[in-house]
Amino acid sequence: MKTKIPLLLLIFNIVFFYSQEKKTEKQIDSITTALWSSKFFNDEGLVKLTELYYQAKEIDYEEGQIRLLKRIVEIKSSYSDFISALQYLKYLKSLSLSVQQYEEYIYANCLEAKIFFMDKNYSQAKKVLNLAERYLYKIPDKEKRRKAKTEIYIYQWYNFEKSKLPKSSYADSLLSISKKLYNEAVLIENDHKRAKSVLYSTNLMVNSLILLKKYEEAVKYLKIGGQELKTFGEVTYLGVDYYEAKGDVEFNFKHYKGSSNDSALASYNKAIKIGEALGYTAKTKELYSKVAEIYREKEDYAKQALFLQKSSNLEDSIQVKENKGLNEVKSLLYANKGDVTETPSQNRTLLYFLSAVALIIIVIGGGKLYFNKKKNKIQPLEKVTSEKDPIVKTNAYNHLISLALKNDSSFYLTFLEAFPDFSEKLLNINPLMKISDIEFCAYIKLNLETKQIAIMKKISVRAVEGKKYRIRKKLGISAEENMYIWFLKL
């Protein structure tokens, strides 16, 4: 009976919500504010937010649509519903640009970067965030620009942290990013937004300082975060992060006043309680593991095993959900036509120009191939020479080569503008191809030599050859087949 009552209430709320007459902009804003609460970061909230979005769309209320789209994408991403999240993300980016709300456009790119780094494509996530930074100067309002900058720093921090490099290689970078975030956050004028950004920055700062074993400085920022938590609220995702950070300090820094395994356990358990209530499963999984470690030190092996099992169970369910979502989304995500590469006014002109170039390439290249075949002059070379390259060396082509050799962050998306079907063709062969794989294939498509790729990517020739071998395996290219010719024919 108890389970039926909330369900009936939910159905009643939804029916009531749907039955309302057309709402005004003021009403939409009021309801959106109410739905922004953490208690609506769930299916119920998603239903109401989506319905409200379409009502805002019906009356052409663009600002309301943007605000609602942000929350919808956040919830869908947290559910690993990436296909749907990317569709709404596309609307969010397009609408934000059309009304010149560049701070929202930047945030949309931050959410896209999150999907990339969840797929372990950290280099592409970094490129998307770098491209987002190019729009900061377009935001005239200082407060909004500062808020947008803090969003970029947050996602840069997580991209570094999730890359799982050796601690010595990224701990300083994490600390640097979190300090930049903190320095911007404290200047935000709006109390609630400042509390949120400062709390974010102190949580990340504490994590960074613990990695560097700078525990006394970590305690300093933990106290600052505790003050901001009073303003922002405990029963939030940031509240979970705060109590986890507090537990980490107490567990690692026994000289901190009142620190012990018991105090750390209390902090972790508080974080777990909030996390479970909010459905914050990824963080809850990590917390279970940390609690298990405390019980190991306390030699309570039964409870250690219990929490390890809890962590393992959550890990399995999260992994299945994320893998399903990411596998479904790869072709859509990786075939994205690069609308963040250039400013909106440049995109259409570049697309027309490159389409014309592609047509010239097909006509002239096809004629050259036919003539060479007739003369029997095409030989199975390890690398196609420029004389036998069916790609005409146009300015656009040379521009792509230049971007590649400079290891420019805009290369990948610019390449997809020139070869819009390239990623889709590769993903049709192997849906598990990552962006880093597709980008490497683009270098081969452009006829770049092994040594050139090694120099621009700052890796060894042997590493490039190893990458070529793995690409062959993924795409089923036999050892006897010329890799460069294979890609030129693709």
Short mmCIF file of C-alpha atoms in Angstrom, two decimals:
data_model
loop_
_atom_site.label_atom_id
_atom_site.label_comp_id
_atom_site.label_asym_id
_atom_site.label_seq_id
_atom_site.Cartn_x
_atom_site.Cartn_y
_atom_site.Cartn_z
CA MET A 1 0.00 0.00 0.00
CA LYS A 2 2.83 2.38 0.85
CA THR A 3 4.37 2.03 -2.60
CA LYS A 4 1.01 2.73 -4.27
CA ILE A 5 0.42 6.06 -2.54
CA PRO A 6 3.49 7.90 -3.95
CA LEU A 7 2.71 6.43 -7.37
CA LEU A 8 -0.87 7.71 -7.25
CA LEU A 9 0.35 11.11 -6.12
CA LEU A 10 2.81 11.19 -8.99
CA ILE A 11 0.09 10.28 -11.52
CA PHE A 12 -2.19 12.93 -10.02
CA ASN A 13 0.52 15.58 -10.22
CA ILE A 14 1.32 14.73 -13.83
CA VAL A 15 -2.34 14.72 -14.88
CA PHE A 16 -2.89 18.02 -13.07
CA PHE A 17 0.21 19.49 -14.64
CA TYR A 18 -0.81 18.43 -18.15
CA SER A 19 -4.34 19.74 -17.73
CA GLN A 20 -3.29 23.34 -17.21
CA GLU A 21 -4.08 26.04 -19.74
CA LYS A 22 -1.36 27.78 -21.74
CA LYS A 23 1.05 29.36 -19.28
CA THR A 24 2.57 32.83 -19.31
CA GLU A 25 6.32 33.51 -19.24
CA LYS A 26 6.07 34.51 -15.59
CA GLN A 27 4.26 31.27 -14.69
CA ILE A 28 6.84 29.21 -16.58
CA ASP A 29 9.67 30.95 -14.71
CA SER A 30 7.98 30.35 -11.37
CA ILE A 31 7.41 26.63 -12.02
CA THR A 32 10.93 26.20 -13.43
CA THR A 33 12.40 27.66 -10.24
CA ALA A 34 10.39 25.19 -8.16
CA LEU A 35 11.43 22.25 -10.37
CA TRP A 36 15.10 23.22 -10.06
CA SER A 37 15.15 21.72 -6.56
CA SER A 38 17.26 18.59 -6.05
CA LYS A 39 14.13 16.64 -5.08
CA PHE A 40 12.97 16.97 -8.70
CA PHE A 41 16.24 15.69 -10.14
CA ASN A 42 14.43 12.47 -11.04
CA ASP A 43 11.78 10.96 -13.34
CA GLU A 44 9.00 13.07 -11.87
CA GLY A 45 10.99 16.26 -12.42
CA LEU A 46 11.95 15.16 -15.94
CA VAL A 47 8.31 14.65 -16.95
CA LYS A 48 7.31 18.07 -15.65
CA LEU A 49 10.37 19.86 -17.08
CA THR A 50 9.81 18.34 -20.51
CA GLU A 51 6.13 19.29 -20.58
CA LEU A 52 6.99 22.81 -19.41
CA TYR A 53 9.66 23.07 -22.12
CA TYR A 54 7.07 22.36 -24.83
CA GLN A 55 4.73 24.91 -23.28
CA ALA A 56 7.54 27.50 -23.37
CA LYS A 57 8.18 26.52 -26.98
CA GLU A 58 4.49 26.92 -27.82
CA ILE A 59 4.54 30.58 -26.77
CA ASP A 60 8.04 31.19 -28.25
CA TYR A 61 9.54 31.91 -24.83
CA GLU A 62 13.20 31.34 -25.76
CA GLU A 63 14.80 32.22 -22.43
CA GLY A 64 12.49 29.79 -20.64
CA GLN A 65 13.25 27.06 -23.18
CA ILE A 66 16.98 27.46 -22.64
CA ARG A 67 16.73 27.22 -18.88
CA LEU A 68 14.54 24.11 -19.10
CA LEU A 69 16.72 22.44 -21.72
CA LYS A 70 19.74 22.77 -19.43
CA ARG A 71 18.04 20.89 -16.63
CA ILE A 72 16.59 18.24 -18.95
CA VAL A 73 20.06 17.51 -20.38
CA GLU A 74 21.58 17.35 -16.88
CA ILE A 75 19.04 14.77 -15.72
CA LYS A 76 19.16 12.68 -18.89
CA SER A 77 22.98 12.64 -18.78
CA SER A 78 22.89 11.49 -15.17
CA TYR A 79 20.65 8.60 -16.33
CA SER A 80 23.14 7.76 -19.13
CA ASP A 81 20.34 8.50 -21.62
CA PHE A 82 22.88 10.08 -23.95
CA ILE A 83 20.93 9.77 -27.19
CA SER A 84 18.07 11.85 -25.82
CA ALA A 85 20.46 14.17 -23.95
CA LEU A 86 22.35 14.95 -27.17
CA GLN A 87 19.14 15.70 -29.05
CA TYR A 88 18.11 18.24 -26.41
CA LEU A 89 21.70 19.48 -26.26
CA LYS A 90 21.52 20.21 -29.99
CA TYR A 91 18.40 22.36 -29.43
CA LEU A 92 20.07 24.10 -26.48
CA LYS A 93 23.20 25.01 -28.46
CA SER A 94 21.26 26.20 -31.50
CA LEU A 95 18.80 28.27 -29.47
CA SER A 96 21.53 29.79 -27.25
CA LEU A 97 23.46 30.97 -30.31
CA SER A 98 20.40 32.31 -32.06
CA VAL A 99 19.56 34.60 -29.11
CA GLN A 100 23.25 35.28 -28.37
CA GLN A 101 23.15 33.77 -24.87
CA TYR A 102 26.77 32.70 -25.08
CA GLU A 103 27.04 31.73 -21.40
CA GLU A 104 24.38 29.08 -22.02
CA TYR A 105 26.12 27.97 -25.20
CA ILE A 106 29.33 27.52 -23.21
CA TYR A 107 27.51 25.46 -20.59
CA ALA A 108 26.01 23.28 -23.35
CA ASN A 109 29.53 22.58 -24.59
CA CYS A 110 30.60 21.71 -21.04
CA LEU A 111 27.81 19.11 -20.93
CA GLU A 112 28.95 17.75 -24.29
CA ALA A 113 32.53 17.52 -22.98
CA LYS A 114 31.17 15.50 -20.05
CA ILE A 115 29.78 12.89 -22.46
CA PHE A 116 33.14 12.75 -24.26
CA PHE A 117 35.15 12.16 -21.09
CA MET A 118 32.64 9.58 -19.88
CA ASP A 119 33.56 7.73 -23.08
CA LYS A 120 37.22 8.14 -22.03
CA ASN A 121 37.89 10.50 -24.93
CA TYR A 122 39.70 13.01 -22.77
CA SER A 123 41.54 14.75 -25.60
CA GLN A 124 38.30 15.50 -27.42
CA ALA A 125 36.65 16.69 -24.20
CA LYS A 126 39.59 19.06 -23.76
CA LYS A 127 39.16 20.37 -27.31
CA VAL A 128 35.46 21.04 -26.77
CA LEU A 129 36.23 22.95 -23.56
CA ASN A 130 38.98 24.92 -25.29
CA LEU A 131 36.54 25.85 -28.03
CA ALA A 132 33.99 26.91 -25.40
CA GLU A 133 36.56 29.34 -23.98
CA ARG A 134 36.61 31.18 -27.31
CA TYR A 135 33.10 32.43 -26.65
CA LEU A 136 33.85 33.99 -23.25
CA TYR A 137 34.76 37.37 -24.77
CA LYS A 138 31.30 37.49 -26.40
CA ILE A 139 29.58 37.70 -23.01
CA PRO A 140 29.27 41.44 -22.18
CA ASP A 141 27.95 40.95 -18.64
CA LYS A 142 30.86 40.51 -16.22
CA GLU A 143 28.87 38.37 -13.78
CA LYS A 144 27.65 35.99 -16.48
CA ARG A 145 31.12 35.78 -18.00
CA ARG A 146 32.59 34.90 -14.63
CA LYS A 147 29.95 32.21 -14.07
CA ALA A 148 30.63 30.72 -17.53
CA LYS A 149 34.34 30.66 -16.78
CA THR A 150 33.74 28.72 -13.55
CA GLU A 151 31.72 26.10 -15.48
CA ILE A 152 34.63 25.57 -17.89
CA TYR A 153 37.08 25.19 -14.98
CA ILE A 154 34.83 22.62 -13.28
CA TYR A 155 34.68 20.40 -16.36
CA GLN A 156 38.39 20.87 -17.06
CA TRP A 157 39.11 19.61 -13.54
CA TYR A 158 36.96 16.52 -13.97
CA ASN A 159 38.44 15.81 -17.39
CA PHE A 160 41.94 15.80 -15.88
CA GLU A 161 40.85 13.76 -12.87
CA LYS A 162 39.06 11.09 -14.91
CA SER A 163 41.98 10.66 -17.32
CA LYS A 164 43.62 8.48 -14.61
CA LEU A 165 47.15 9.58 -15.39
CA PRO A 166 49.89 8.96 -12.79
CA LYS A 167 49.23 11.21 -9.82
CA SER A 168 52.54 13.01 -10.22
CA SER A 169 51.54 14.14 -13.71
CA TYR A 170 48.13 15.65 -12.95
CA ALA A 171 47.87 16.60 -9.25
CA ASP A 172 49.48 20.02 -9.80
CA SER A 173 47.19 20.66 -12.77
CA LEU A 174 44.13 19.80 -10.68
CA LEU A 175 45.25 22.20 -7.96
CA SER A 176 45.92 24.96 -10.49
CA ILE A 177 42.48 24.59 -12.08
CA SER A 178 40.67 24.46 -8.72
CA LYS A 179 42.49 27.63 -7.55
CA LYS A 180 41.49 29.48 -10.72
CA LEU A 181 37.94 28.29 -10.12
CA TYR A 182 38.00 29.51 -6.51
CA ASN A 183 39.44 32.92 -7.44
CA GLU A 184 36.59 33.47 -9.93
CA ALA A 185 33.90 32.00 -7.69
CA VAL A 186 34.48 34.31 -4.72
CA LEU A 187 33.87 37.34 -6.97
CA ILE A 188 30.38 36.24 -8.04
CA GLU A 189 27.85 38.72 -6.64
CA ASN A 190 24.71 36.58 -6.44
CA ASP A 191 24.74 34.88 -3.02
CA HIS A 192 23.31 31.50 -4.10
CA LYS A 193 25.41 31.26 -7.27
CA ARG A 194 28.53 32.31 -5.36
CA ALA A 195 27.86 29.71 -2.66
CA LYS A 196 27.46 27.00 -5.30
CA SER A 197 30.62 27.94 -7.21
CA VAL A 198 32.73 28.43 -4.07
CA LEU A 199 31.52 25.09 -2.68
CA TYR A 200 32.38 23.42 -5.99
CA SER A 201 35.84 24.99 -5.93
CA THR A 202 36.60 24.12 -2.29
CA ASN A 203 35.49 20.51 -2.78
CA LEU A 204 37.79 20.19 -5.78
CA MET A 205 40.56 22.08 -3.99
CA VAL A 206 40.42 19.67 -1.03
CA ASN A 207 40.61 16.68 -3.38
CA SER A 208 43.62 18.21 -5.17
CA LEU A 209 45.43 19.06 -1.94
CA ILE A 210 44.90 15.56 -0.53
CA LEU A 211 46.56 14.12 -3.64
CA LEU A 212 49.53 16.39 -2.90
CA LYS A 213 49.41 15.50 0.83
CA LYS A 214 48.92 19.18 1.73
CA TYR A 215 46.46 18.36 4.50
CA GLU A 216 46.64 21.57 6.53
CA GLU A 217 45.77 23.66 3.47
CA ALA A 218 42.98 21.16 2.67
CA VAL A 219 41.50 21.78 6.15
CA LYS A 220 41.46 25.53 5.45
CA TYR A 221 39.37 25.15 2.30
CA LEU A 222 37.18 22.51 3.91
CA LYS A 223 36.13 25.07 6.53
CA ILE A 224 35.33 27.63 3.82
CA GLY A 225 33.24 25.02 2.03
CA GLY A 226 31.38 24.24 5.26
CA GLN A 227 30.29 27.88 5.55
CA GLU A 228 29.05 27.94 1.95
CA LEU A 229 27.15 24.69 2.50
CA LYS A 230 24.91 26.50 4.99
CA THR A 231 23.86 28.88 2.22
CA PHE A 232 23.58 26.34 -0.59
CA GLY A 233 22.02 23.46 1.34
CA GLU A 234 23.18 20.00 2.50
CA VAL A 235 20.74 17.78 0.63
CA THR A 236 22.37 18.42 -2.73
CA TYR A 237 24.96 16.75 -4.94
CA LEU A 238 27.53 19.27 -3.68
CA GLY A 239 26.54 18.34 -0.13
CA VAL A 240 27.47 14.74 -0.89
CA ASP A 241 30.80 15.90 -2.36
CA TYR A 242 31.48 18.07 0.69
CA TYR A 243 30.95 15.27 3.24
CA GLU A 244 33.04 12.93 1.12
CA ALA A 245 35.86 15.52 1.07
CA LYS A 246 35.47 15.97 4.85
CA GLY A 247 35.74 12.21 5.35
CA ASP A 248 38.82 12.09 3.11
CA VAL A 249 40.55 14.74 5.22
CA GLU A 250 39.62 12.99 8.47
CA PHE A 251 40.78 9.62 7.15
CA ASN A 252 44.10 10.85 5.74
CA PHE A 253 45.03 13.61 8.19
CA LYS A 254 44.83 12.21 11.69
CA HIS A 255 46.35 15.41 13.17
CA TYR A 256 43.23 17.35 12.17
CA LYS A 257 41.21 18.14 15.30
CA GLY A 258 38.78 15.33 16.03
CA SER A 259 39.98 13.23 13.11
CA SER A 260 39.77 9.47 13.36
CA ASN A 261 38.43 6.52 11.46
CA ASP A 262 35.16 6.97 13.34
CA SER A 263 34.77 10.63 12.36
CA ALA A 264 35.64 9.80 8.75
CA LEU A 265 33.09 6.98 8.84
CA ALA A 266 30.43 9.38 10.14
CA SER A 267 31.15 11.84 7.31
CA TYR A 268 31.08 9.11 4.66
CA ASN A 269 27.82 7.72 6.04
CA LYS A 270 26.24 11.18 5.93
CA ALA A 271 27.36 11.54 2.32
CA ILE A 272 25.93 8.07 1.52
CA LYS A 273 22.59 8.93 3.13
CA ILE A 274 22.22 12.09 1.01
CA GLY A 275 23.59 10.35 -2.09
CA GLU A 276 21.13 7.47 -1.83
CA ALA A 277 18.23 9.89 -1.36
CA LEU A 278 19.25 11.83 -4.48
CA GLY A 279 20.10 8.77 -6.58
CA TYR A 280 23.75 9.90 -6.84
CA THR A 281 24.87 6.35 -7.65
CA ALA A 282 28.33 7.05 -9.09
CA LYS A 283 29.43 8.85 -5.94
CA THR A 284 27.66 6.39 -3.64
CA LYS A 285 29.65 3.55 -5.23
CA GLU A 286 32.93 5.33 -4.40
CA LEU A 287 31.76 6.00 -0.85
CA TYR A 288 30.93 2.33 -0.28
CA SER A 289 34.54 1.47 -1.20
CA LYS A 290 35.90 4.09 1.20
CA VAL A 291 33.73 2.81 4.04
CA ALA A 292 34.93 -0.72 3.28
CA GLU A 293 38.54 0.48 3.64
CA ILE A 294 37.80 1.96 7.07
CA TYR A 295 36.26 -1.33 8.23
CA ARG A 296 39.35 -3.13 6.93
CA GLU A 297 41.52 -0.93 9.17
CA LYS A 298 39.14 -1.58 12.06
CA GLU A 299 39.49 -5.33 11.28
CA ASP A 300 35.73 -5.65 10.91
CA TYR A 301 35.98 -7.91 7.88
CA ALA A 302 32.28 -8.80 7.75
CA LYS A 303 31.29 -5.15 7.25
CA GLN A 304 34.20 -4.66 4.88
CA ALA A 305 32.87 -7.48 2.70
CA LEU A 306 29.32 -6.07 2.92
CA PHE A 307 30.33 -2.63 1.61
CA LEU A 308 32.64 -4.05 -1.03
CA GLN A 309 29.69 -6.09 -2.30
CA LYS A 310 27.50 -2.99 -2.30
CA SER A 311 30.14 -1.12 -4.30
CA SER A 312 30.51 -4.01 -6.74
CA ASN A 313 26.75 -4.26 -7.29
CA LEU A 314 26.49 -0.55 -8.04
CA GLU A 315 29.56 -0.69 -10.28
CA ASP A 316 27.96 -3.42 -12.40
CA SER A 317 24.66 -1.57 -12.80
CA ILE A 318 26.39 1.74 -13.58
CA GLN A 319 28.73 0.11 -16.10
CA VAL A 320 25.89 -1.65 -17.94
CA LYS A 321 23.87 1.54 -18.07
CA GLU A 322 26.77 3.74 -19.22
CA ASN A 323 27.99 1.25 -21.82
CA LYS A 324 24.50 0.92 -23.26
CA GLY A 325 24.08 4.67 -23.42
CA LEU A 326 27.51 5.31 -24.93
CA ASN A 327 27.26 2.54 -27.52
CA GLU A 328 23.93 3.92 -28.68
CA VAL A 329 25.24 7.46 -28.88
CA LYS A 330 28.60 6.99 -30.63
CA SER A 331 27.47 7.54 -34.20
CA LEU A 332 25.44 10.60 -33.22
CA LEU A 333 28.16 12.06 -30.99
CA TYR A 334 31.13 11.42 -33.27
CA ALA A 335 29.38 12.46 -36.46
CA ASN A 336 28.51 15.83 -34.93
CA LYS A 337 29.10 18.36 -37.63
CA GLY A 338 31.29 20.63 -35.55
CA ASP A 339 28.96 23.50 -34.78
CA VAL A 340 31.35 24.64 -32.04
CA THR A 341 34.41 24.85 -34.28
CA GLU A 342 33.74 28.22 -35.82
CA THR A 343 31.44 31.07 -34.98
CA PRO A 344 27.95 30.62 -36.44
CA SER A 345 28.47 33.08 -39.28
CA GLN A 346 31.47 31.11 -40.53
CA ASN A 347 29.91 27.66 -40.57
CA ARG A 348 27.58 27.91 -43.55
CA THR A 349 30.16 29.65 -45.78
CA LEU A 350 32.78 27.04 -44.93
CA LEU A 351 30.32 24.20 -45.57
CA TYR A 352 29.43 25.55 -49.03
CA PHE A 353 33.09 26.06 -49.89
CA LEU A 354 34.12 22.59 -48.78
CA SER A 355 31.18 21.00 -50.61
CA ALA A 356 32.38 22.62 -53.82
CA VAL A 357 35.92 21.43 -53.11
CA ALA A 358 34.66 17.90 -52.48
CA LEU A 359 32.87 17.92 -55.86
CA ILE A 360 36.05 19.02 -57.63
CA ILE A 361 38.00 16.33 -55.78
CA ILE A 362 35.60 13.61 -56.90
CA VAL A 363 35.63 14.69 -60.57
CA ILE A 364 39.37 15.28 -60.91
CA GLY A 365 40.34 12.43 -58.58
CA GLY A 366 38.08 10.01 -60.40
CA GLY A 367 39.58 11.00 -63.74
CA LYS A 368 43.11 10.57 -62.43
CA LEU A 369 42.33 7.15 -60.96
CA TYR A 370 40.76 5.98 -64.23
CA PHE A 371 43.73 7.23 -66.25
CA ASN A 372 46.28 5.66 -63.89
CA LYS A 373 44.47 2.33 -63.83
CA LYS A 374 44.37 2.30 -67.61
CA LYS A 375 48.09 2.90 -67.76
CA ASN A 376 48.69 0.28 -65.00
CA LYS A 377 50.79 2.77 -63.03
CA ILE A 378 49.25 2.43 -59.58
CA GLN A 379 51.55 0.34 -57.38
CA PRO A 380 50.86 -1.01 -53.85
CA LEU A 381 53.05 1.49 -52.00
CA GLU A 382 53.32 1.68 -48.23
CA LYS A 383 52.21 5.32 -48.65
CA VAL A 384 50.49 6.94 -51.58
CA THR A 385 52.68 9.62 -53.12
CA SER A 386 51.34 13.07 -53.89
CA GLU A 387 51.36 12.32 -57.64
CA LYS A 388 48.95 9.40 -57.14
CA ASP A 389 46.86 11.02 -54.42
CA PRO A 390 43.29 11.42 -55.68
CA ILE A 391 42.82 14.40 -53.32
CA VAL A 392 43.57 17.67 -55.08
CA LYS A 393 45.87 19.92 -53.09
CA THR A 394 43.37 22.78 -52.73
CA ASN A 395 43.63 25.59 -50.21
CA ALA A 396 41.03 23.82 -48.04
CA TYR A 397 43.02 20.59 -48.15
CA ASN A 398 46.25 22.41 -47.32
CA HIS A 399 44.45 24.13 -44.46
CA LEU A 400 43.49 20.74 -43.01
CA ILE A 401 47.11 19.55 -43.33
CA SER A 402 48.28 22.72 -41.59
CA LEU A 403 45.84 22.25 -38.70
CA ALA A 404 46.89 18.62 -38.33
CA LEU A 405 50.63 19.36 -38.29
CA LYS A 406 50.09 22.10 -35.70
CA ASN A 407 48.01 19.65 -33.61
CA ASP A 408 45.35 22.38 -33.61
CA SER A 409 42.34 21.72 -31.39
CA SER A 410 39.94 22.59 -34.23
CA PHE A 411 41.37 20.00 -36.64
CA TYR A 412 38.99 17.14 -35.91
CA LEU A 413 35.75 19.07 -36.27
CA THR A 414 37.05 20.98 -39.31
CA PHE A 415 37.97 17.65 -40.91
CA LEU A 416 34.42 16.37 -40.35
CA GLU A 417 33.10 19.44 -42.14
CA ALA A 418 35.20 18.46 -45.16
CA PHE A 419 34.43 14.73 -44.91
CA PRO A 420 30.97 14.60 -43.25
CA ASP A 421 30.47 10.84 -43.80
CA PHE A 422 33.93 9.79 -42.62
CA SER A 423 33.17 9.03 -38.96
CA GLU A 424 29.84 7.41 -39.82
CA LYS A 425 31.50 5.01 -42.27
CA LEU A 426 34.09 3.98 -39.68
CA LEU A 427 31.48 3.54 -36.95
CA ASN A 428 29.42 1.38 -39.30
CA ILE A 429 32.43 -0.94 -39.54
CA ASN A 430 33.20 -0.85 -35.82
CA PRO A 431 30.78 1.01 -33.47
CA LEU A 432 33.41 0.90 -30.69
CA MET A 433 35.78 3.26 -32.50
CA LYS A 434 36.70 6.18 -30.25
CA ILE A 435 37.22 9.79 -31.31
CA SER A 436 40.98 9.39 -30.86
CA ASP A 437 40.83 6.44 -33.29
CA ILE A 438 38.78 8.38 -35.84
CA GLU A 439 41.09 11.38 -35.57
CA PHE A 440 44.11 9.13 -36.19
CA CYS A 441 42.33 7.69 -39.23
CA ALA A 442 41.86 11.25 -40.46
CA TYR A 443 45.65 11.69 -40.48
CA ILE A 444 45.98 8.59 -42.64
CA LYS A 445 43.19 9.86 -44.90
CA LEU A 446 45.24 13.03 -45.39
CA ASN A 447 48.31 10.95 -46.32
CA LEU A 448 50.42 12.01 -43.33
CA GLU A 449 53.59 9.99 -42.78
CA THR A 450 54.33 8.04 -39.62
CA LYS A 451 57.12 10.43 -38.68
CA GLN A 452 54.91 13.49 -39.19
CA ILE A 453 52.23 12.06 -36.91
CA ALA A 454 54.84 11.17 -34.27
CA ILE A 455 56.27 14.70 -34.26
CA MET A 456 52.94 16.52 -34.08
CA LYS A 457 51.52 14.21 -31.37
CA LYS A 458 54.84 14.20 -29.49
CA ILE A 459 55.04 10.41 -29.38
CA SER A 460 57.51 7.87 -30.71
CA VAL A 461 57.45 6.44 -34.23
CA ARG A 462 56.97 3.04 -32.63
CA ALA A 463 53.86 4.29 -30.81
CA VAL A 464 52.39 5.51 -34.11
CA GLU A 465 53.12 2.16 -35.75
CA GLY A 466 51.43 0.43 -32.81
CA LYS A 467 48.40 2.67 -33.27
CA LYS A 468 48.29 1.81 -36.97
CA TYR A 469 48.33 -1.87 -36.11
CA ARG A 470 45.43 -1.47 -33.66
CA ILE A 471 43.44 0.52 -36.22
CA ARG A 472 43.98 -2.26 -38.77
CA LYS A 473 42.58 -4.78 -36.28
CA LYS A 474 39.58 -2.62 -35.42
CA LEU A 475 38.68 -2.00 -39.07
CA GLY A 476 39.62 -5.42 -40.40
CA ILE A 477 42.32 -4.13 -42.75
CA SER A 478 44.58 -7.03 -43.66
CA ALA A 479 48.37 -6.78 -43.28
CA GLU A 480 48.74 -7.19 -47.05
CA GLU A 481 46.46 -4.24 -47.84
CA ASN A 482 47.88 -0.75 -48.19
CA MET A 483 46.37 1.25 -45.34
CA TYR A 484 46.64 4.60 -47.12
CA ILE A 485 44.92 3.34 -50.26
CA TRP A 486 42.20 1.74 -48.10
CA PHE A 487 41.41 5.10 -46.48
CA LEU A 488 41.58 7.00 -49.76
CA LYS A 489 38.93 4.66 -51.16
CA LEU A 490 36.72 4.98 -48.07
#
